[in-house]
Short mmCIF file of C-alpha atoms in Angstrom, two decimals:
data_model
loop_
_atom_site.label_atom_id
_atom_site.label_comp_id
_atom_site.label_asym_id
_atom_site.label_seq_id
_atom_site.Cartn_x
_atom_site.Cartn_y
_atom_site.Cartn_z
CA MET A 237 -0.02 -22.66 242.92
CA ARG A 238 -1.13 -19.98 245.02
CA LEU A 239 -4.06 -18.34 242.98
CA GLY A 240 -6.52 -15.29 244.19
CA PHE A 241 -9.75 -15.42 242.83
CA ILE A 242 -12.31 -12.07 242.71
CA GLY A 243 -15.95 -12.03 241.21
CA CYS A 244 -17.51 -14.87 242.66
CA GLY A 245 -20.98 -14.28 240.26
CA VAL A 246 -22.77 -16.36 238.20
CA MET A 247 -19.37 -16.75 235.93
CA GLY A 248 -16.82 -16.54 238.24
CA ARG A 249 -18.21 -18.72 241.29
CA PRO A 250 -17.84 -22.24 238.68
CA MET A 251 -14.45 -21.27 237.66
CA ALA A 252 -12.97 -20.70 240.31
CA LEU A 253 -14.38 -23.74 241.74
CA HIS A 254 -12.68 -25.01 238.83
CA LEU A 255 -9.92 -24.01 239.90
CA LEU A 256 -9.72 -25.41 243.70
CA ARG A 257 -10.69 -29.30 242.43
CA GLY A 258 -7.23 -28.79 240.54
CA GLY A 259 -5.85 -28.88 243.34
CA HIS A 260 -4.56 -25.07 244.01
CA ARG A 261 -4.83 -22.72 246.75
CA LEU A 262 -7.34 -20.26 246.50
CA ALA A 263 -7.78 -16.59 248.41
CA VAL A 264 -11.00 -14.64 247.43
CA TRP A 265 -12.46 -11.64 248.15
CA ALA A 266 -16.11 -10.59 247.80
CA ARG A 267 -17.65 -6.99 248.30
CA ARG A 268 -20.70 -9.53 249.60
CA GLN A 269 -20.21 -12.32 251.67
CA GLU A 270 -22.20 -14.38 251.04
CA ALA A 271 -21.59 -14.70 247.87
CA ALA A 272 -17.69 -15.93 248.79
CA GLN A 273 -19.76 -19.34 250.52
CA PRO A 274 -19.91 -22.28 247.93
CA LEU A 275 -15.99 -21.24 247.76
CA LEU A 276 -14.93 -20.98 251.48
CA ALA A 277 -17.17 -24.15 252.45
CA ALA A 278 -15.10 -26.04 248.97
CA GLY A 279 -11.84 -24.67 250.79
CA ALA A 280 -10.65 -21.22 249.23
CA VAL A 281 -9.73 -18.81 252.30
CA ALA A 282 -11.16 -15.28 252.56
CA CYS A 283 -8.86 -12.32 252.61
CA ALA A 284 -9.79 -8.49 253.38
CA SER A 285 -9.22 -6.73 250.61
CA PRO A 286 -7.98 -7.32 247.05
CA ALA A 287 -4.55 -6.19 248.11
CA ALA A 288 -4.96 -9.72 250.64
CA VAL A 289 -5.79 -11.50 247.76
CA ALA A 290 -2.85 -10.91 245.60
CA SER A 291 -0.13 -10.49 248.34
CA VAL A 292 -0.63 -14.06 248.87
CA ALA A 293 -1.17 -15.55 245.09
CA GLN A 294 1.26 -15.89 241.85
CA VAL A 295 -1.70 -15.14 239.78
CA VAL A 296 -5.22 -13.22 240.64
CA PHE A 297 -8.28 -14.29 238.73
CA THR A 298 -10.82 -11.09 238.53
CA VAL A 299 -14.33 -11.53 236.56
CA VAL A 300 -16.26 -8.76 237.14
CA THR A 301 -18.97 -6.75 235.11
CA ALA A 302 -17.28 -3.36 233.88
CA ASP A 303 -13.97 -1.23 233.46
CA ALA A 304 -14.48 0.72 236.38
CA ASP A 305 -15.02 -2.09 238.36
CA VAL A 306 -11.75 -3.43 237.31
CA GLU A 307 -9.67 -0.72 237.08
CA GLN A 308 -10.74 0.30 241.01
CA LEU A 309 -9.73 -3.71 241.83
CA ALA A 310 -6.59 -2.74 240.46
CA PHE A 311 -5.67 0.44 241.79
CA ALA A 312 -7.74 1.65 244.04
CA ALA A 313 -6.94 2.13 247.98
CA GLY A 314 -6.50 -1.10 249.32
CA GLY A 315 -6.42 -2.77 245.59
CA LEU A 316 -4.49 -5.21 243.53
CA ALA A 317 -1.18 -3.16 242.92
CA GLU A 318 -0.37 -2.70 246.60
CA GLY A 319 -0.04 -6.61 246.89
CA PHE A 320 1.28 -8.27 244.05
CA ALA A 321 4.95 -9.14 244.45
CA ALA A 322 6.88 -8.41 241.27
CA GLY A 323 6.48 -11.71 238.94
CA SER A 324 2.35 -11.89 239.92
CA ILE A 325 0.22 -11.90 236.88
CA LEU A 326 -3.01 -10.69 236.99
CA VAL A 327 -5.70 -12.63 234.74
CA ASP A 328 -8.87 -10.26 233.59
CA MET A 329 -11.19 -12.61 232.50
CA SER A 330 -14.00 -10.19 232.83
CA THR A 331 -15.64 -7.44 229.18
CA ILE A 332 -13.54 -4.40 229.55
CA ALA A 333 -12.27 -2.02 226.42
CA PRO A 334 -9.54 -2.84 224.94
CA GLN A 335 -7.99 0.25 225.83
CA THR A 336 -9.09 -0.42 228.82
CA ALA A 337 -7.12 -3.25 229.51
CA ARG A 338 -4.12 -1.88 227.84
CA SER A 339 -4.07 0.90 230.37
CA ILE A 340 -4.13 -1.54 232.81
CA ALA A 341 -1.73 -3.32 231.47
CA ARG A 342 0.56 -1.28 231.22
CA ARG A 343 0.54 0.20 234.20
CA LEU A 344 1.00 -2.88 236.05
CA THR A 345 3.90 -3.59 234.06
CA ALA A 346 5.62 -0.94 235.26
CA ARG A 347 5.46 -2.46 239.17
CA GLY A 348 6.72 -5.55 237.55
CA VAL A 349 3.23 -7.37 237.18
CA ASP A 350 2.32 -8.91 234.22
CA MET A 351 -1.78 -9.24 233.03
CA LEU A 352 -3.15 -10.94 230.62
CA ASP A 353 -7.08 -9.64 229.28
CA ALA A 354 -8.63 -12.97 229.03
CA PRO A 355 -12.81 -12.64 228.50
CA VAL A 356 -14.96 -15.60 227.99
CA SER A 357 -17.55 -17.14 225.78
CA GLY A 358 -20.13 -20.06 226.96
CA GLY A 359 -22.44 -18.43 229.42
CA GLY A 360 -23.07 -20.09 232.96
CA GLN A 361 -23.55 -23.33 231.34
CA GLY A 362 -20.28 -23.32 229.80
CA ALA A 363 -18.33 -22.27 233.31
CA ALA A 364 -20.24 -24.61 234.92
CA ALA A 365 -18.94 -27.62 232.23
CA ALA A 366 -14.99 -26.22 231.92
CA SER A 367 -16.04 -25.83 228.35
CA LEU A 368 -15.31 -21.90 227.93
CA SER A 369 -13.89 -19.77 225.30
CA ILE A 370 -11.47 -18.48 226.29
CA MET A 371 -9.83 -15.02 224.15
CA VAL A 372 -6.11 -13.86 225.72
CA GLY A 373 -4.52 -10.96 224.95
CA GLY A 374 -0.78 -10.38 226.04
CA LYS A 375 2.29 -12.35 226.46
CA ALA A 376 2.82 -15.33 225.18
CA ALA A 377 4.93 -16.27 227.44
CA VAL A 378 2.67 -15.31 230.22
CA LEU A 379 -0.23 -17.28 228.77
CA GLU A 380 1.90 -20.06 228.68
CA ARG A 381 2.54 -20.11 232.38
CA VAL A 382 -1.01 -19.82 233.58
CA ARG A 383 -2.64 -22.42 230.32
CA PRO A 384 -2.23 -25.57 232.74
CA LEU A 385 -5.34 -22.99 234.93
CA PHE A 386 -7.19 -22.06 231.17
CA GLU A 387 -7.17 -25.78 230.97
CA LEU A 388 -9.18 -26.06 233.71
CA LEU A 389 -11.88 -24.01 232.89
CA GLY A 390 -12.34 -23.38 229.18
CA SER A 391 -11.79 -26.19 226.31
CA THR A 392 -10.55 -23.20 223.44
CA ILE A 393 -8.04 -21.25 224.53
CA VAL A 394 -6.78 -19.04 221.35
CA HIS A 395 -3.81 -16.63 222.07
CA VAL A 396 -5.25 -13.62 219.76
CA GLY A 397 -2.77 -10.88 220.49
CA ASP A 398 -0.76 -8.54 222.83
CA HIS A 399 -2.78 -6.61 225.32
CA GLY A 400 -6.20 -5.91 224.20
CA ALA A 401 -6.63 -8.53 221.39
CA GLY A 402 -8.76 -10.42 223.72
CA GLN A 403 -10.62 -7.82 224.64
CA VAL A 404 -11.13 -7.34 220.69
CA ALA A 405 -12.01 -10.80 219.95
CA LYS A 406 -15.01 -10.38 222.52
CA ALA A 407 -15.83 -7.02 221.29
CA CYS A 408 -16.61 -9.73 218.36
CA ASN A 409 -17.91 -12.19 219.70
CA GLN A 410 -21.06 -10.25 220.76
CA MET A 411 -21.20 -8.46 218.14
CA LEU A 412 -22.32 -11.74 216.25
CA MET A 413 -24.11 -13.43 219.17
CA VAL A 414 -26.04 -10.71 219.53
CA ALA A 415 -27.17 -9.40 216.32
CA THR A 416 -28.16 -13.30 215.44
CA ILE A 417 -30.47 -12.52 218.75
CA GLN A 418 -31.67 -9.77 216.81
CA ALA A 419 -32.50 -11.49 213.93
CA VAL A 420 -34.35 -15.10 215.49
CA ALA A 421 -36.50 -12.18 217.42
CA GLU A 422 -37.50 -10.54 213.70
CA ALA A 423 -37.49 -14.13 211.82
CA LEU A 424 -40.20 -15.05 215.08
CA HIS A 425 -42.23 -12.38 214.94
CA LEU A 426 -42.75 -12.48 211.37
CA SER A 427 -43.63 -15.90 211.11
CA ARG A 428 -46.59 -15.31 214.08
CA ALA A 429 -47.83 -12.08 212.25
CA ALA A 430 -48.11 -14.52 209.28
CA GLY A 431 -50.10 -16.69 211.06
CA VAL A 432 -47.61 -19.56 211.12
CA ASP A 433 -46.73 -21.06 214.66
CA PRO A 434 -42.84 -20.00 215.84
CA GLY A 435 -41.86 -23.45 217.14
CA ARG A 436 -42.29 -25.35 213.60
CA VAL A 437 -40.66 -22.29 212.05
CA CYS A 438 -37.62 -22.68 214.47
CA ALA A 439 -37.49 -26.85 214.02
CA ALA A 440 -37.45 -26.37 209.98
CA LEU A 441 -34.79 -23.50 210.31
CA ALA A 442 -33.00 -25.54 212.82
CA GLY A 443 -32.07 -28.67 210.01
CA GLY A 444 -30.69 -25.93 207.35
CA SER A 445 -28.54 -23.38 207.31
CA ALA A 446 -29.54 -20.62 209.41
CA GLY A 447 -29.43 -23.37 211.92
CA SER A 448 -27.21 -22.24 215.29
CA ARG A 449 -26.84 -22.36 218.27
CA VAL A 450 -28.58 -18.86 219.04
CA LEU A 451 -31.63 -19.96 217.16
CA GLN A 452 -31.92 -23.17 219.30
CA LEU A 453 -31.44 -21.35 222.42
CA MET A 454 -32.53 -18.33 221.90
CA GLY A 455 -35.01 -19.17 219.88
CA GLY A 456 -36.79 -21.95 222.38
CA ARG A 457 -36.62 -19.39 225.03
CA MET A 458 -38.60 -17.21 222.60
CA VAL A 459 -41.64 -19.88 221.14
CA ALA A 460 -41.87 -20.61 225.41
CA ARG A 461 -41.39 -16.71 225.93
CA ASP A 462 -39.02 -17.87 229.31
CA PHE A 463 -37.26 -14.47 229.39
CA THR A 464 -35.83 -15.57 232.39
CA ALA A 465 -32.38 -14.36 232.77
CA GLY A 466 -30.00 -16.97 231.02
CA VAL A 467 -27.01 -13.81 230.86
CA GLU A 468 -29.07 -10.66 231.53
CA ALA A 469 -29.27 -8.30 228.62
CA ARG A 470 -27.78 -5.06 230.49
CA LEU A 471 -25.18 -7.29 230.15
CA HIS A 472 -24.94 -7.38 226.31
CA HIS A 473 -25.99 -3.59 225.96
CA LYS A 474 -22.41 -3.35 228.25
CA ASP A 475 -20.76 -5.06 226.16
CA TYR A 476 -22.32 -3.18 222.58
CA ALA A 477 -21.71 0.06 224.35
CA VAL A 478 -17.99 -1.47 224.13
CA LEU A 479 -18.06 -2.59 220.61
CA ILE A 480 -19.89 0.82 219.22
CA ALA A 481 -16.75 3.31 221.72
CA GLU A 482 -14.01 1.30 219.62
CA ALA A 483 -15.68 1.37 216.31
CA HIS A 484 -16.05 5.42 217.16
CA ARG A 485 -12.42 5.74 218.44
CA LEU A 486 -11.32 3.17 215.27
CA GLY A 487 -13.42 5.56 212.70
CA LEU A 488 -15.68 2.49 211.38
CA PRO A 489 -18.65 2.03 210.23
CA LEU A 490 -21.12 -0.96 212.09
CA PRO A 491 -24.31 -0.45 210.00
CA VAL A 492 -26.05 -3.77 211.59
CA SER A 493 -24.47 -3.28 215.57
CA ALA A 494 -25.66 0.23 215.52
CA GLN A 495 -29.16 -0.66 215.09
CA VAL A 496 -28.70 -3.92 217.03
CA CYS A 497 -27.56 -1.28 219.32
CA GLN A 498 -30.72 0.85 219.31
CA GLN A 499 -32.46 -2.24 220.00
CA LEU A 500 -31.08 -3.62 223.31
CA ASN A 501 -31.59 0.55 223.86
CA ALA A 502 -34.90 0.13 223.61
CA LEU A 503 -34.91 -2.99 225.80
CA MET A 504 -33.15 -1.08 228.54
CA ALA A 505 -35.71 1.71 228.68
CA MET A 506 -38.30 -0.94 228.52
CA GLY A 507 -37.12 -2.31 232.43
CA TRP A 508 -35.82 -5.60 231.29
CA GLY A 509 -32.52 -5.16 231.73
CA ARG A 510 -32.76 -8.00 234.26
CA CYS A 511 -34.59 -10.17 231.63
CA ASP A 512 -32.96 -12.79 228.63
CA THR A 513 -31.75 -10.87 225.68
CA ALA A 514 -34.26 -12.88 224.34
CA SER A 515 -36.65 -9.98 225.10
CA LEU A 516 -35.40 -8.10 221.68
CA LEU A 517 -38.84 -10.46 220.68
CA ARG A 518 -40.72 -8.60 223.14
CA VAL A 519 -38.98 -4.97 222.02
CA LEU A 520 -40.45 -5.86 218.50
CA GLU A 521 -43.98 -6.64 219.52
CA ALA A 522 -43.98 -3.28 221.85
CA GLY A 523 -42.79 -1.70 218.78
CA GLN A 524 -45.94 -3.14 216.43
CA SER A 525 -48.03 -2.29 219.66
CA ALA A 526 -47.21 1.32 219.09
CA THR A 527 -47.85 1.17 215.52
CA GLY A 528 -51.18 -0.56 215.82
CA GLY A 529 -50.28 -3.28 214.51
CA ASN A 530 -51.91 -6.71 215.39
#
């Protein structure tokens, strides 16, 4: 197929490479030309604008940071909407607000263009291994048209529901994952304060009911005090703002998520936004120091 791809970051670059290796033609656009160089070296073609990408592609994938980024790519001057032909498909794999996804889909539908919101879970490692979990919102028939492409990117593909449903599922994913990171941080903070080796506590927990991938990965980083970003904490902070806003819109109390959001706010205020979210442990340690704890 003739594909387009915008978003050549930690997630997008390996995803785009999988599409190329699947035998598809790929047109790309990047704000920073150097970000697209690995794709161009693999056979992708550079375009001068998002509109130019859309004009040569049947399906365009976007993997960018925030709501405003997706809206600008779609509808700003030189945006995708200017280049799309009727019957084209936008597959947005960013993590944005459900309402934003629905709004973009409505505006594209009026132009004869289909859209899927298809955020992913699995991080950079999952993107590189093509083992992502893909949560899809939009028309089932459109999903079936692009399913072979998704199968090049992920091992789990679930049609969650209509437009915006994929983003709701991603909000739920982030809610569970980051709350678990916070719980791991609190458990290891307690163990250290009690004079017990956090590494041994992690090993003991891993084989029981508390065992999880988050405990293994994030607990390991906390024990090693390796706060180099796997996923930058600022992105989880952005995602939590999305889910808290959705809860506010629906009038839903989410007491645990609200507290985790405050801990992420504190992390950002301490200047650790570009560090790993395992830095939630350091937020607890800083709070203890501030109150005179040992």
